[in-house]
mmCIF file of C-alpha atoms and ligand atoms in Angstrom:
data_model
loop_
_atom_site.group_PDB
_atom_site.id
_atom_site.type_symbol
_atom_site.label_atom_id
_atom_site.label_comp_id
_atom_site.label_asym_id
_atom_site.label_seq_id
_atom_site.Cartn_x
_atom_site.Cartn_y
_atom_site.Cartn_z
ATOM 1 C CA MET A 26 11.702 27.063 49.213
ATOM 2 C CA LYS A 27 13.140 29.576 51.697
ATOM 3 C CA LYS A 28 15.579 31.396 49.438
ATOM 4 C CA TYR A 29 16.241 31.635 45.728
ATOM 5 C CA THR A 30 19.712 33.040 45.156
ATOM 6 C CA SER A 31 21.325 30.474 42.827
ATOM 7 C CA VAL A 32 20.743 27.115 41.154
ATOM 8 C CA HIS A 33 21.981 25.523 44.402
ATOM 9 C CA ASP A 34 18.728 26.578 46.098
ATOM 10 C CA VAL A 35 16.711 24.442 43.672
ATOM 11 C CA ALA A 36 16.114 20.822 44.707
ATOM 12 C CA ASN A 37 15.140 19.679 41.201
ATOM 13 C CA VAL A 38 15.869 21.963 38.253
ATOM 14 C CA ASN A 39 13.850 19.897 35.729
ATOM 15 C CA GLU A 40 10.771 19.991 37.935
ATOM 16 C CA LEU A 41 11.031 23.780 38.290
ATOM 17 C CA VAL A 42 11.293 24.195 34.499
ATOM 18 C CA THR A 43 8.271 21.911 34.027
ATOM 19 C CA GLU A 44 6.372 23.946 36.635
ATOM 20 C CA ALA A 45 7.154 27.180 34.759
ATOM 21 C CA LEU A 46 5.958 25.641 31.482
ATOM 22 C CA HIS A 47 2.699 24.511 33.151
ATOM 23 C CA LEU A 48 2.170 28.001 34.561
ATOM 24 C CA LYS A 49 2.702 29.451 31.079
ATOM 25 C CA GLU A 50 -0.154 27.227 29.852
ATOM 26 C CA ASN A 51 -2.399 28.134 32.761
ATOM 27 C CA PRO A 52 -1.168 31.298 34.537
ATOM 28 C CA TYR A 53 -4.235 31.737 36.787
ATOM 29 C CA LYS A 54 -4.566 28.151 38.036
ATOM 30 C CA TYR A 55 -3.222 29.132 41.490
ATOM 31 C CA LYS A 56 -4.778 32.607 41.656
ATOM 32 C CA THR A 57 -5.847 32.174 45.279
ATOM 33 C CA LEU A 58 -2.561 30.683 46.560
ATOM 34 C CA GLY A 59 -1.142 34.111 47.377
ATOM 35 C CA GLU A 60 -4.325 35.628 48.792
ATOM 36 C CA ASN A 61 -3.554 38.074 51.639
ATOM 37 C CA LYS A 62 0.177 37.565 51.113
ATOM 38 C CA THR A 63 2.476 40.485 50.276
ATOM 39 C CA LEU A 64 5.405 40.423 47.877
ATOM 40 C CA GLY A 65 7.920 43.239 48.334
ATOM 41 C CA LEU A 66 10.242 44.035 45.407
ATOM 42 C CA VAL A 67 13.230 46.131 46.420
ATOM 43 C CA PHE A 68 15.475 47.719 43.779
ATOM 44 C CA LEU A 69 18.872 49.298 44.322
ATOM 45 C CA ASN A 70 19.419 49.454 40.536
ATOM 46 C CA PRO A 71 17.306 50.051 37.404
ATOM 47 C CA SER A 72 15.110 47.332 35.884
ATOM 48 C CA LEU A 73 12.419 46.879 33.252
ATOM 49 C CA ARG A 74 11.880 43.123 32.855
ATOM 50 C CA THR A 75 12.603 41.924 36.387
ATOM 51 C CA ARG A 76 10.435 44.577 37.951
ATOM 52 C CA LEU A 77 7.402 44.060 35.684
ATOM 53 C CA SER A 78 7.574 40.269 35.225
ATOM 54 C CA THR A 79 8.022 39.531 38.929
ATOM 55 C CA GLN A 80 5.209 41.935 39.798
ATOM 56 C CA LYS A 81 2.986 40.201 37.245
ATOM 57 C CA ALA A 82 4.021 36.767 38.546
ATOM 58 C CA GLY A 83 2.973 37.750 42.086
ATOM 59 C CA GLN A 84 -0.330 39.152 40.822
ATOM 60 C CA ASN A 85 -1.061 35.965 38.816
ATOM 61 C CA LEU A 86 -0.756 34.080 42.131
ATOM 62 C CA GLY A 87 -3.138 36.506 43.861
ATOM 63 C CA MET A 88 -0.458 38.319 45.891
ATOM 64 C CA ASN A 89 -0.392 41.989 46.819
ATOM 65 C CA VAL A 90 2.787 43.518 45.434
ATOM 66 C CA ILE A 91 4.757 46.492 46.803
ATOM 67 C CA VAL A 92 7.683 47.910 44.831
ATOM 68 C CA MET A 93 10.350 50.110 46.417
ATOM 69 C CA ASN A 94 13.164 51.855 44.535
ATOM 70 C CA LEU A 95 15.378 51.873 47.587
ATOM 71 C CA ASP A 96 18.277 53.614 45.824
ATOM 72 C CA LYS A 97 16.173 56.666 44.940
ATOM 73 C CA GLU A 98 13.328 56.680 47.450
ATOM 74 C CA GLY A 99 14.785 55.036 50.550
ATOM 75 C CA TRP A 100 17.243 56.235 53.185
ATOM 76 C CA ALA A 101 20.918 55.705 52.331
ATOM 77 C CA LEU A 102 21.703 52.212 53.601
ATOM 78 C CA GLU A 103 24.604 51.185 55.854
ATOM 79 C CA THR A 104 25.725 47.545 55.615
ATOM 80 C CA GLN A 105 28.954 47.560 57.667
ATOM 81 C CA ASP A 106 28.723 45.866 61.071
ATOM 82 C CA GLY A 107 29.691 48.192 63.915
ATOM 83 C CA ALA A 108 29.675 51.295 61.711
ATOM 84 C CA ILE A 109 29.661 54.680 63.432
ATOM 85 C CA MET A 110 26.973 56.254 61.287
ATOM 86 C CA ASN A 111 28.077 59.872 61.384
ATOM 87 C CA GLY A 112 28.554 60.090 57.595
ATOM 88 C CA THR A 113 26.170 59.809 54.644
ATOM 89 C CA THR A 114 24.342 56.575 55.504
ATOM 90 C CA VAL A 115 21.087 57.093 57.407
ATOM 91 C CA GLU A 116 19.741 53.634 58.157
ATOM 92 C CA HIS A 117 21.361 50.267 58.857
ATOM 93 C CA ILE A 118 20.359 47.163 56.903
ATOM 94 C CA LYS A 119 19.630 45.494 60.297
ATOM 95 C CA GLU A 120 16.601 47.723 60.801
ATOM 96 C CA ALA A 121 15.683 48.315 57.137
ATOM 97 C CA ALA A 122 15.512 44.601 56.233
ATOM 98 C CA ALA A 123 13.805 43.684 59.523
ATOM 99 C CA VAL A 124 11.113 46.318 58.957
ATOM 100 C CA MET A 125 10.478 45.205 55.371
ATOM 101 C CA GLY A 126 10.267 41.620 56.616
ATOM 102 C CA GLN A 127 7.408 42.678 58.887
ATOM 103 C CA TYR A 128 5.450 44.136 55.985
ATOM 104 C CA CYS A 129 6.157 41.386 53.431
ATOM 105 C CA ASP A 130 5.761 37.595 53.311
ATOM 106 C CA ILE A 131 8.330 37.261 50.503
ATOM 107 C CA ILE A 132 10.943 39.836 49.446
ATOM 108 C CA GLY A 133 12.789 40.150 46.142
ATOM 109 C CA ILE A 134 15.934 42.264 46.047
ATOM 110 C CA ARG A 135 18.144 43.582 43.242
ATOM 111 C CA SER A 136 21.608 44.781 44.136
ATOM 112 C CA PHE A 137 24.367 44.905 41.494
ATOM 113 C CA PRO A 138 28.067 44.555 42.316
ATOM 114 C CA LYS A 139 30.036 47.778 42.745
ATOM 115 C CA LEU A 140 32.852 46.291 40.568
ATOM 116 C CA GLN A 141 35.529 47.884 42.809
ATOM 117 C CA ASP A 142 36.502 45.109 45.201
ATOM 118 C CA ARG A 143 36.170 41.535 43.948
ATOM 119 C CA GLU A 144 36.278 39.913 47.349
ATOM 120 C CA GLU A 145 33.576 42.196 48.675
ATOM 121 C CA ASP A 146 31.269 41.647 45.682
ATOM 122 C CA TYR A 147 31.783 37.878 45.597
ATOM 123 C CA SER A 148 31.033 37.595 49.340
ATOM 124 C CA GLU A 149 27.410 38.602 48.523
ATOM 125 C CA ASP A 150 27.405 40.586 51.761
ATOM 126 C CA LEU A 151 24.270 42.659 51.117
ATOM 127 C CA LEU A 152 22.154 39.722 49.919
ATOM 128 C CA ASN A 153 23.269 37.562 52.847
ATOM 129 C CA LYS A 154 22.578 40.297 55.388
ATOM 130 C CA PHE A 155 19.159 40.836 53.865
ATOM 131 C CA ILE A 156 18.407 37.113 54.239
ATOM 132 C CA THR A 157 19.568 37.199 57.864
ATOM 133 C CA TYR A 158 17.703 40.303 58.977
ATOM 134 C CA ALA A 159 14.482 40.165 56.905
ATOM 135 C CA LYS A 160 13.649 36.678 58.234
ATOM 136 C CA VAL A 161 11.279 35.955 55.303
ATOM 137 C CA PRO A 162 11.957 34.043 52.060
ATOM 138 C CA ILE A 163 14.211 36.068 49.733
ATOM 139 C CA VAL A 164 14.321 35.982 45.934
ATOM 140 C CA SER A 165 17.380 37.393 44.198
ATOM 141 C CA LEU A 166 16.366 39.807 41.440
ATOM 142 C CA GLU A 167 20.087 39.901 40.446
ATOM 143 C CA SER A 168 22.736 40.097 43.119
ATOM 144 C CA ALA A 169 26.461 40.845 42.978
ATOM 145 C CA THR A 170 27.363 37.544 41.290
ATOM 146 C CA ARG A 171 24.222 35.921 39.832
ATOM 147 C CA HIS A 172 20.850 36.465 38.137
ATOM 148 C CA PRO A 173 18.953 33.230 38.826
ATOM 149 C CA LEU A 174 15.464 34.300 37.639
ATOM 150 C CA GLN A 175 17.009 35.200 34.281
ATOM 151 C CA SER A 176 18.807 31.848 34.109
ATOM 152 C CA LEU A 177 15.641 29.900 34.894
ATOM 153 C CA ALA A 178 13.760 31.810 32.148
ATOM 154 C CA ASP A 179 16.669 31.063 29.803
ATOM 155 C CA LEU A 180 16.494 27.348 30.580
ATOM 156 C CA VAL A 181 12.713 27.375 30.041
ATOM 157 C CA THR A 182 13.309 29.031 26.639
ATOM 158 C CA ILE A 183 15.991 26.498 25.699
ATOM 159 C CA THR A 184 13.693 23.630 26.728
ATOM 160 C CA GLU A 185 10.990 24.998 24.416
ATOM 161 C CA GLN A 186 13.331 25.650 21.492
ATOM 162 C CA LYS A 187 15.910 22.852 21.509
ATOM 163 C CA PRO A 188 16.260 20.600 18.473
ATOM 164 C CA ALA A 189 14.661 17.169 18.920
ATOM 165 C CA GLY A 190 16.764 14.077 19.537
ATOM 166 C CA LYS A 191 20.073 15.867 19.985
ATOM 167 C CA LYS A 192 22.121 17.294 22.848
ATOM 168 C CA PRO A 193 22.368 20.943 21.770
ATOM 169 C CA LYS A 194 25.645 22.818 21.553
ATOM 170 C CA MET A 195 25.292 26.055 23.553
ATOM 171 C CA VAL A 196 27.860 28.812 23.082
ATOM 172 C CA LEU A 197 28.036 31.619 25.614
ATOM 173 C CA THR A 198 29.909 34.404 23.874
ATOM 174 C CA TRP A 199 31.305 37.624 25.284
ATOM 175 C CA ALA A 200 30.293 40.712 23.261
ATOM 176 C CA PRO A 201 31.533 44.300 23.286
ATOM 177 C CA HIS A 202 29.963 47.034 25.440
ATOM 178 C CA VAL A 203 30.658 50.675 26.187
ATOM 179 C CA LYS A 204 30.831 50.367 29.985
ATOM 180 C CA ALA A 205 31.817 47.983 32.755
ATOM 181 C CA ILE A 206 29.069 45.392 33.242
ATOM 182 C CA PRO A 207 28.691 42.764 36.001
ATOM 183 C CA GLN A 208 29.601 39.102 35.433
ATOM 184 C CA CYS A 209 26.271 38.042 37.022
ATOM 185 C CA VAL A 210 24.270 36.997 33.965
ATOM 186 C CA ALA A 211 27.162 35.037 32.470
ATOM 187 C CA ASN A 212 28.137 33.421 35.821
ATOM 188 C CA SER A 213 24.582 32.397 36.495
ATOM 189 C CA PHE A 214 23.922 31.155 32.967
ATOM 190 C CA ALA A 215 27.089 29.009 33.026
ATOM 191 C CA GLU A 216 26.128 27.599 36.430
ATOM 192 C CA TRP A 217 22.616 26.680 35.256
ATOM 193 C CA MET A 218 23.833 25.162 31.997
ATOM 194 C CA GLN A 219 25.911 22.665 34.001
ATOM 195 C CA GLN A 220 22.566 21.305 35.250
ATOM 196 C CA ALA A 221 21.030 21.192 31.757
ATOM 197 C CA ASP A 222 21.424 18.633 29.005
ATOM 198 C CA VAL A 223 23.628 20.798 26.767
ATOM 199 C CA GLU A 224 27.267 20.929 25.647
ATOM 200 C CA LEU A 225 28.496 24.278 26.991
ATOM 201 C CA VAL A 226 31.264 26.228 25.250
ATOM 202 C CA ILE A 227 32.231 29.673 26.569
ATOM 203 C CA THR A 228 34.171 32.090 24.394
ATOM 204 C CA ASN A 229 35.701 35.397 25.438
ATOM 205 C CA PRO A 230 38.841 37.450 24.780
ATOM 206 C CA GLU A 231 41.948 36.791 26.909
ATOM 207 C CA GLY A 232 41.575 38.440 30.316
ATOM 208 C CA TYR A 233 37.810 37.881 30.436
ATOM 209 C CA ASP A 234 37.677 34.307 31.775
ATOM 210 C CA LEU A 235 34.918 33.958 34.350
ATOM 211 C CA ALA A 236 35.561 32.551 37.829
ATOM 212 C CA GLU A 237 36.213 28.815 37.705
ATOM 213 C CA GLU A 238 33.478 28.056 40.240
ATOM 214 C CA PHE A 239 30.968 28.920 37.492
ATOM 215 C CA THR A 240 32.693 27.541 34.390
ATOM 216 C CA LYS A 241 34.081 24.194 35.538
ATOM 217 C CA GLY A 242 32.956 21.448 33.160
ATOM 218 C CA ALA A 243 32.598 23.878 30.243
ATOM 219 C CA THR A 244 35.063 24.332 27.373
ATOM 220 C CA VAL A 245 36.566 27.844 27.366
ATOM 221 C CA LEU A 246 37.933 29.117 24.023
ATOM 222 C CA HIS A 247 39.490 32.492 23.198
ATOM 223 C CA ASN A 248 38.756 32.079 19.479
ATOM 224 C CA GLN A 249 35.118 33.042 18.890
ATOM 225 C CA ASP A 250 34.899 31.672 15.319
ATOM 226 C CA GLU A 251 36.140 28.272 16.474
ATOM 227 C CA ALA A 252 33.673 28.257 19.376
ATOM 228 C CA LEU A 253 30.679 29.179 17.185
ATOM 229 C CA LYS A 254 31.169 26.232 14.824
ATOM 230 C CA ASP A 255 28.007 24.044 14.699
ATOM 231 C CA ALA A 256 26.353 25.874 17.617
ATOM 232 C CA ASP A 257 22.602 25.294 18.090
ATOM 233 C CA PHE A 258 22.245 28.264 20.458
ATOM 234 C CA VAL A 259 24.384 31.365 20.952
ATOM 235 C CA TYR A 260 23.947 33.338 24.184
ATOM 236 C CA VAL A 261 25.401 36.809 23.734
ATOM 237 C CA LYS A 262 26.509 38.834 26.767
ATOM 238 C CA ASN A 263 29.086 41.371 27.783
ATOM 239 C CA TRP A 264 30.867 41.240 31.127
ATOM 240 C CA SER A 265 33.777 43.150 32.615
ATOM 241 C CA SER A 266 36.992 41.355 33.568
ATOM 242 C CA TYR A 267 36.986 39.042 36.585
ATOM 243 C CA GLU A 268 40.781 38.738 36.532
ATOM 244 C CA GLN A 269 41.472 42.492 36.395
ATOM 245 C CA TYR A 270 38.358 43.022 38.389
ATOM 246 C CA GLY A 271 35.678 45.292 36.931
ATOM 247 C CA LYS A 272 37.946 46.562 34.159
ATOM 248 C CA VAL A 273 37.124 46.967 30.454
ATOM 249 C CA LEU A 274 40.268 45.587 28.771
ATOM 250 C CA THR A 275 39.393 45.896 25.079
ATOM 251 C CA ASP A 276 36.909 47.593 22.737
ATOM 252 C CA GLY A 277 36.132 44.053 21.540
ATOM 253 C CA GLU A 278 36.385 44.806 17.844
ATOM 254 C CA GLY A 279 35.243 41.789 15.835
ATOM 255 C CA TRP A 280 33.274 40.225 18.734
ATOM 256 C CA MET A 281 29.804 41.634 17.921
ATOM 257 C CA MET A 282 27.341 38.901 16.801
ATOM 258 C CA THR A 283 26.388 39.473 13.176
ATOM 259 C CA ASN A 284 24.846 37.374 10.396
ATOM 260 C CA GLU A 285 28.380 36.677 9.182
ATOM 261 C CA LYS A 286 29.184 35.074 12.560
ATOM 262 C CA LEU A 287 25.835 33.283 12.593
ATOM 263 C CA ALA A 288 26.796 31.598 9.302
ATOM 264 C CA LEU A 289 29.468 29.666 11.262
ATOM 265 C CA THR A 290 26.798 28.045 13.450
ATOM 266 C CA SER A 291 24.185 25.394 12.807
ATOM 267 C CA ASN A 292 21.586 28.129 12.109
ATOM 268 C CA ALA A 293 21.740 28.880 15.833
ATOM 269 C CA LYS A 294 19.003 30.560 17.838
ATOM 270 C CA VAL A 295 20.382 33.718 19.431
ATOM 271 C CA MET A 296 19.732 34.672 23.043
ATOM 272 C CA HIS A 297 20.367 37.792 25.150
ATOM 273 C CA CYS A 298 18.893 38.713 28.536
ATOM 274 C CA LEU A 299 18.211 42.374 27.513
ATOM 275 C CA PRO A 300 18.706 45.302 27.756
ATOM 276 C CA VAL A 301 20.867 45.024 24.630
ATOM 277 C CA ARG A 302 23.000 47.684 22.959
ATOM 278 C CA ARG A 303 22.026 47.344 19.285
ATOM 279 C CA ASN A 304 24.922 47.262 16.834
ATOM 280 C CA VAL A 305 27.422 47.049 19.702
ATOM 281 C CA GLU A 306 26.644 43.630 21.252
ATOM 282 C CA LEU A 307 24.266 42.325 18.567
ATOM 283 C CA SER A 308 23.493 43.567 15.061
ATOM 284 C CA ASP A 309 20.062 44.857 14.016
ATOM 285 C CA GLU A 310 19.838 42.083 11.423
ATOM 286 C CA ILE A 311 20.020 39.396 14.126
ATOM 287 C CA LEU A 312 17.691 41.110 16.598
ATOM 288 C CA ASP A 313 15.113 41.750 13.864
ATOM 289 C CA GLY A 314 15.615 38.343 12.235
ATOM 290 C CA GLN A 315 14.151 34.836 12.547
ATOM 291 C CA ASN A 316 16.838 33.438 14.851
ATOM 292 C CA SER A 317 16.400 35.834 17.770
ATOM 293 C CA LEU A 318 14.825 34.459 20.976
ATOM 294 C CA VAL A 319 15.214 37.612 23.055
ATOM 295 C CA LEU A 320 11.485 38.381 23.334
ATOM 296 C CA GLU A 321 10.647 34.757 24.184
ATOM 297 C CA GLN A 322 13.247 34.904 26.976
ATOM 298 C CA ALA A 323 11.698 38.094 28.350
ATOM 299 C CA ASN A 324 8.213 36.565 28.150
ATOM 300 C CA ASN A 325 9.354 33.507 30.090
ATOM 301 C CA ARG A 326 10.598 35.715 32.932
ATOM 302 C CA THR A 327 7.012 35.902 34.222
ATOM 303 C CA TYR A 328 6.586 32.120 34.432
ATOM 304 C CA ALA A 329 10.055 31.564 35.876
ATOM 305 C CA ALA A 330 9.266 34.045 38.651
ATOM 306 C CA GLN A 331 5.818 32.525 39.120
ATOM 307 C CA ALA A 332 7.264 29.019 39.541
ATOM 308 C CA VAL A 333 9.683 30.275 42.211
ATOM 309 C CA LEU A 334 7.044 32.334 44.062
ATOM 310 C CA LYS A 335 4.633 29.370 43.985
ATOM 311 C CA ARG A 336 7.245 27.152 45.666
ATOM 312 C CA MET A 337 7.830 29.822 48.311
ATOM 313 C CA LEU A 338 4.134 30.367 48.984
ATOM 314 C CA GLU A 339 3.683 26.600 49.383
ATOM 315 C CA SER A 340 6.372 26.506 52.063
ATOM 316 C CA LEU A 341 5.295 29.583 54.076
HETATM 317 C C1 AN0 B 424 22.891 44.354 33.747
HETATM 318 C C2 AN0 B 424 23.900 43.220 33.795
HETATM 319 O O1 AN0 B 424 24.435 42.828 32.758
HETATM 320 O O2 AN0 B 424 24.133 42.679 34.892
HETATM 321 C C3 AN0 B 424 21.502 43.809 33.928
HETATM 322 C C4 AN0 B 424 21.100 42.774 32.956
HETATM 323 C C5 AN0 B 424 19.861 42.088 33.319
HETATM 324 N N1 AN0 B 424 22.971 45.029 32.481
HETATM 325 C C6 AN0 B 424 23.426 46.258 32.345
HETATM 326 O O3 AN0 B 424 23.894 46.854 33.277
HETATM 327 C C7 AN0 B 424 23.335 46.872 30.973
HETATM 328 N N1 CP B 425 17.006 40.921 31.931
HETATM 329 C C1 CP B 425 16.735 41.733 32.965
HETATM 330 O O1 CP B 425 16.885 41.374 34.128
HETATM 331 O O2 CP B 425 16.275 42.963 32.616
HETATM 332 P P1 CP B 425 16.023 44.188 33.607
HETATM 333 O O3 CP B 425 17.374 44.648 34.075
HETATM 334 O O4 CP B 425 15.329 45.202 32.757
HETATM 335 O O5 CP B 425 15.188 43.728 34.747
#
């Protein structure tokens, strides 16, 4: 595997999920595979889970891991081709990525969308330039439009938790938030669910429909109660508008997941990628209750990352 930026980079999704589950059983089985290999993790935005789980995944495979908070500790990065750099940017991505590629055998990068210009964000310019100039395998740690390590961990969790002998009904529901949040997690989740054996229903207020390239094949409903009926899993997530790009259009009153909403489902398991705003997106009673899978999802991040890194190490 030479890059991991979306589900389209995965030759066989089922095999990758099985690999992650095997690694969960035996995390140190390949502890010499990454010997003398360096994993660089580059962050342009905050992170708890991605940073720690991917670091741990590399260490479980015997890799040396370097973490760089490029936004705070690096030189201000220029990405524009042909830029006259007489302003605030100090270093061009051409040199920065090439240099990091010399120090690292595999690089992970996190770079959120700016949520100003839809075309710019959805072109994945920074991620693509990084791939071009670093010249080593690149793992997305959440880019402008997707979060594929999260989605793989989510699919691993669903595989572990799904009811036997039944195609589960999965509802991805929009939830309220206090600020503008990327569409990445929802886009990526929808894209991965198309490859899984689930019935996918997406529910969000009017004006919050995701881009069709991610949702085609799914049922999209603007009535949350109707969508939640008989759900086996509910994936809760906020995102800002794709249509009125990056905007928060409503305070989302009535969209928070509560036990009252859960009563409409088939005793659904509740998922969220974290970090979660308690009592805004999800109620305390759900997060502290029996139906929450949020900690299992976070735990599976390590084995999802390990499965991806193992594939990359094998193809170096
Ligand atoms: C980010 C997002 O939703 O894309 C990261 C989640 C993994 N969340 C926030 O900004 C709160
Ligand atoms: N879910 C997730 O990616 O969390 P972090 O932003 O803390 O890495």
